[in-house]
Tab-separated table of C-alpha atoms in Angstrom:
chain	number	residue	atom	x	y	z
S	1	MET	CA	1.680	-5.984	-6.445
S	2	LYS	CA	-0.558	-8.947	-5.945
S	3	THR	CA	-2.561	-8.124	-2.889
S	4	LEU	CA	-5.119	-10.373	-1.099
S	5	VAL	CA	-7.726	-8.543	1.151
S	6	ILE	CA	-9.196	-10.762	4.120
S	7	GLY	CA	-12.199	-9.239	5.206
S	8	ALA	CA	-14.958	-7.518	3.215
S	9	GLY	CA	-16.015	-5.004	5.638
S	10	ASN	CA	-15.377	-1.252	6.347
S	11	MET	CA	-11.596	-1.352	6.058
S	12	GLY	CA	-11.428	-4.536	3.483
S	13	SER	CA	-13.882	-2.570	1.078
S	14	ALA	CA	-11.452	0.580	1.734
S	15	PHE	CA	-8.422	-1.374	0.776
S	16	VAL	CA	-10.051	-2.886	-2.217
S	17	LYS	CA	-11.118	0.431	-3.599
S	18	GLN	CA	-7.579	2.190	-2.976
S	19	LEU	CA	-5.373	-0.788	-3.881
S	20	HIS	CA	-7.360	-1.247	-7.503
S	21	ALA	CA	-7.325	2.778	-8.041
S	22	ALA	CA	-3.427	2.572	-7.668
S	23	GLY	CA	-3.102	-0.649	-9.886
S	24	HIS	CA	-2.498	-3.317	-7.972
S	25	ASP	CA	-3.542	-6.904	-8.639
S	26	VAL	CA	-6.734	-7.418	-5.765
S	27	SER	CA	-8.303	-10.422	-4.755
S	28	VAL	CA	-10.526	-10.615	-1.899
S	29	THR	CA	-11.681	-13.592	0.475
S	30	ALA	CA	-14.316	-13.373	3.461
S	31	ARG	CA	-16.180	-15.663	5.679
S	32	GLN	CA	-19.319	-14.677	3.519
S	33	ALA	CA	-18.663	-15.697	-0.070
S	34	ASP	CA	-21.318	-13.362	-0.772
S	35	LYS	CA	-20.092	-10.267	0.562
S	36	ALA	CA	-16.617	-11.038	-1.071
S	37	ALA	CA	-18.094	-11.519	-4.407
S	38	ALA	CA	-20.344	-8.196	-4.049
S	39	LEU	CA	-17.134	-6.065	-3.149
S	40	ALA	CA	-15.183	-7.831	-6.036
S	41	ALA	CA	-18.213	-7.056	-8.358
S	42	GLN	CA	-17.797	-3.352	-7.602
S	43	TYR	CA	-14.364	-3.026	-9.580
S	44	PRO	CA	-12.946	-4.858	-12.637
S	45	GLY	CA	-10.379	-7.187	-12.332
S	46	VAL	CA	-10.986	-7.694	-8.583
S	47	GLN	CA	-11.372	-11.296	-7.799
S	48	ALA	CA	-13.394	-12.707	-5.240
S	49	VAL	CA	-11.698	-16.057	-4.062
S	50	ALA	CA	-12.440	-18.915	-1.611
S	51	PRO	CA	-10.428	-18.750	1.754
S	52	ALA	CA	-8.452	-22.051	1.240
S	53	GLY	CA	-5.445	-21.508	-0.602
S	54	ALA	CA	-6.273	-17.745	-0.998
S	55	ALA	CA	-2.516	-16.639	-0.155
S	56	ALA	CA	-0.781	-18.387	-2.922
S	57	GLY	CA	0.566	-15.821	-5.351
S	58	ALA	CA	0.290	-12.665	-2.952
S	59	ASP	CA	3.096	-10.573	-2.403
S	60	VAL	CA	1.274	-8.975	0.448
S	61	VAL	CA	-1.831	-10.397	2.484
S	62	ILE	CA	-3.791	-7.560	4.364
S	63	LEU	CA	-5.598	-8.572	7.315
S	64	ALA	CA	-8.640	-6.680	7.555
S	65	THR	CA	-10.571	-8.454	10.012
S	66	GLY	CA	-11.274	-8.030	13.719
S	67	TYR	CA	-8.585	-8.925	16.131
S	68	ALA	CA	-10.672	-11.851	17.778
S	69	ASP	CA	-11.334	-13.407	13.984
S	70	ALA	CA	-7.496	-12.767	12.917
S	71	VAL	CA	-5.405	-15.784	13.853
S	72	ALA	CA	-8.128	-17.940	12.302
S	73	ALA	CA	-8.692	-15.794	9.211
S	74	LEU	CA	-4.627	-16.107	8.351
S	75	GLN	CA	-4.760	-19.903	9.013
S	76	GLY	CA	-7.568	-20.522	6.706
S	77	VAL	CA	-5.762	-19.102	3.658
S	78	GLY	CA	-2.567	-20.998	4.001
S	79	GLY	CA	0.651	-20.922	2.562
S	80	LEU	CA	2.000	-18.096	4.455
S	81	ALA	CA	5.770	-19.343	4.831
S	82	GLY	CA	7.616	-15.684	3.906
S	83	LYS	CA	4.386	-13.633	2.962
S	84	VAL	CA	4.275	-10.252	4.133
S	85	VAL	CA	1.123	-9.877	6.336
S	86	VAL	CA	-0.199	-6.471	7.169
S	87	ASP	CA	-1.887	-6.507	10.497
S	88	ILE	CA	-4.370	-3.481	10.831
S	89	THR	CA	-6.034	-4.760	13.895
S	90	ASN	CA	-6.824	-3.209	17.360
S	91	PRO	CA	-7.134	-5.384	20.067
S	92	LEU	CA	-10.507	-3.258	21.423
S	93	THR	CA	-13.127	-3.739	24.054
S	94	ALA	CA	-16.780	-4.417	23.170
S	95	ASP	CA	-17.436	-0.756	23.321
S	96	TYR	CA	-14.562	0.274	21.231
S	97	MET	CA	-13.309	2.808	23.822
S	98	GLY	CA	-10.420	0.607	25.493
S	99	LEU	CA	-8.042	-2.195	24.628
S	100	THR	CA	-7.873	-5.567	25.959
S	101	LEU	CA	-3.939	-6.185	25.278
S	102	GLY	CA	-0.969	-3.663	26.176
S	103	HIS	CA	2.490	-2.733	27.745
S	104	SER	CA	3.866	-6.289	27.719
S	105	THR	CA	2.359	-7.737	24.459
S	106	SER	CA	0.116	-6.588	21.452
S	107	ALA	CA	-2.274	-7.733	18.931
S	108	SER	CA	0.719	-7.759	16.241
S	109	GLU	CA	2.973	-9.759	18.581
S	110	GLU	CA	0.230	-12.235	19.337
S	111	ILE	CA	-0.676	-12.677	15.614
S	112	ALA	CA	2.939	-13.165	14.730
S	113	ARG	CA	3.449	-15.972	17.351
S	114	ALA	CA	0.281	-17.697	15.960
S	115	VAL	CA	1.773	-17.487	12.444
S	116	PRO	CA	5.441	-17.430	13.140
S	117	GLU	CA	6.150	-18.381	9.286
S	118	ALA	CA	4.692	-15.111	8.042
S	119	LEU	CA	6.448	-11.691	8.207
S	120	VAL	CA	3.822	-9.487	9.910
S	121	VAL	CA	3.974	-5.696	9.394
S	122	LYS	CA	1.760	-3.321	11.930
S	123	ALA	CA	0.080	-0.726	9.300
S	124	PHE	CA	-3.040	1.152	8.620
S	125	ASN	CA	-4.520	0.316	12.257
S	126	THR	CA	-4.410	4.266	12.810
S	127	LEU	CA	-6.852	5.141	9.983
S	128	PHE	CA	-10.685	5.060	9.990
S	129	ALA	CA	-12.071	3.168	7.025
S	130	GLN	CA	-13.438	6.280	5.973
S	131	VAL	CA	-10.441	8.119	5.475
S	132	LEU	CA	-8.867	5.008	4.142
S	133	ALA	CA	-11.749	4.897	1.599
S	134	GLY	CA	-11.555	8.650	0.873
S	135	GLY	CA	-7.839	8.701	0.305
S	136	ALA	CA	-4.910	10.162	1.790
S	137	ASP	CA	-5.161	13.991	0.510
S	138	PHE	CA	-6.655	15.884	3.481
S	139	GLY	CA	-6.356	19.072	1.192
S	140	ASN	CA	-4.093	22.094	2.279
S	141	GLY	CA	-1.317	20.096	1.902
S	142	GLN	CA	-1.985	17.622	4.524
S	143	THR	CA	-1.456	13.881	4.109
S	144	ALA	CA	-2.322	11.207	6.205
S	145	SER	CA	0.588	8.995	7.720
S	146	VAL	CA	0.414	5.492	7.910
S	147	PHE	CA	2.744	3.960	10.816
S	148	VAL	CA	4.865	0.968	9.908
S	149	ALA	CA	6.303	-1.465	12.456
S	150	SER	CA	7.968	-4.931	11.686
S	151	ASP	CA	10.897	-6.797	12.726
S	152	SER	CA	11.636	-7.686	8.823
S	153	THR	CA	13.287	-4.827	6.988
S	154	THR	CA	11.848	-6.173	3.374
S	155	ALA	CA	8.621	-6.787	4.892
S	156	LYS	CA	8.548	-3.083	6.191
S	157	ALA	CA	9.847	-1.616	2.767
S	158	THR	CA	7.003	-3.771	0.953
S	159	VAL	CA	4.609	-2.372	2.818
S	160	THR	CA	5.920	1.309	2.784
S	161	ALA	CA	5.834	1.355	-0.661
S	162	LEU	CA	2.255	-0.184	-1.072
S	163	ALA	CA	1.174	2.565	1.485
S	164	GLN	CA	3.136	5.254	-0.498
S	165	SER	CA	1.363	4.053	-3.738
S	166	LEU	CA	-1.727	4.913	-2.145
S	167	GLY	CA	-0.764	8.506	-1.670
S	168	PHE	CA	0.111	7.955	2.385
S	169	ALA	CA	2.922	9.628	4.062
S	170	THR	CA	4.725	6.748	6.241
S	171	VAL	CA	6.383	6.721	9.491
S	172	ASP	CA	8.904	4.088	10.085
S	173	ALA	CA	8.153	2.917	13.375
S	174	GLY	CA	10.737	0.382	14.493
S	175	GLY	CA	10.262	-3.285	15.381
S	176	LEU	CA	6.986	-5.077	15.743
S	177	LYS	CA	6.820	-4.745	19.633
S	178	ASN	CA	6.382	-0.980	18.581
S	179	ALA	CA	2.800	-2.020	17.843
S	180	ARG	CA	2.420	-1.795	21.557
S	181	TYR	CA	2.496	1.983	21.067
S	182	LEU	CA	0.586	2.153	17.471
S	183	GLU	CA	-2.549	0.175	19.067
S	184	PRO	CA	-3.074	2.674	22.058
S	185	LEU	CA	-2.740	5.518	19.465
S	186	ALA	CA	-5.497	4.092	17.221
S	187	GLY	CA	-7.619	3.737	20.824
S	188	LEU	CA	-6.929	7.424	21.015
S	189	ASN	CA	-8.201	8.465	17.491
S	190	ILE	CA	-11.250	6.295	17.943
S	191	TYR	CA	-12.108	8.102	21.351
S	192	LEU	CA	-11.342	11.480	19.811
S	193	GLY	CA	-13.357	10.153	16.340
S	194	TYR	CA	-16.442	9.122	18.483
S	195	GLY	CA	-15.945	9.656	22.369
S	196	ALA	CA	-15.193	13.244	22.030
S	197	GLY	CA	-17.039	13.934	18.634
S	198	LEU	CA	-14.667	14.811	16.068
S	199	GLY	CA	-16.050	12.571	13.553
S	200	THR	CA	-13.973	9.932	11.390
S	201	ALA	CA	-12.362	12.731	9.204
S	202	ILE	CA	-9.367	12.772	11.102
S	203	ALA	CA	-6.034	10.781	11.338
S	204	PRO	CA	-2.848	11.036	13.515
S	205	THR	CA	0.394	12.187	11.561
S	206	TRP	CA	3.917	13.133	12.640
S	207	ILE	CA	5.523	16.306	11.627
S	208	HIS	CA	9.177	17.392	11.917
S	209	LYS	CA	11.181	20.447	11.054
S	210	ALA	CA	13.268	20.473	7.971
């Protein structure tokens, strides 16, 4: 797939690494052009591009910014009509130990309202950057899961295929409003990782009997 990663921080860097390794066509853009350029330079064929018009030609746009910067970042890349946008954000408080939205809306729903022409998919928000960078295989037959929620069945299928191409198990999490559940799940994961001292080599998953 032709992918655009918005953001060159920890999550953006992890996405570029894994997408490149899986053979996808990868471009990256960021507010700080030097960071995008430095990230792209680590991987042959990855391109750093300016934000304006960056979404043109992309099959999937991965929003790897903080929630506060999400809408502006998406509006800055233009041309989102019919584009699949993967929202990985969580509306975290300043100390990362709480959420600023919940119950009646979610980060994903607010983003979808702001860019209604895009096909927004909630996914990857429950993974630490260290897990994404290290890969889905946890050893002993354990594979990290990506929960995928969207109101668009085609967009959900696209992101499911993308996650599976990176080696992750996937869980169909229903419509986009279920981001109201996935964002608190990410909050719990963050608490367990940092507040409870379990570290970042953890990830929520779902099991079922055959």
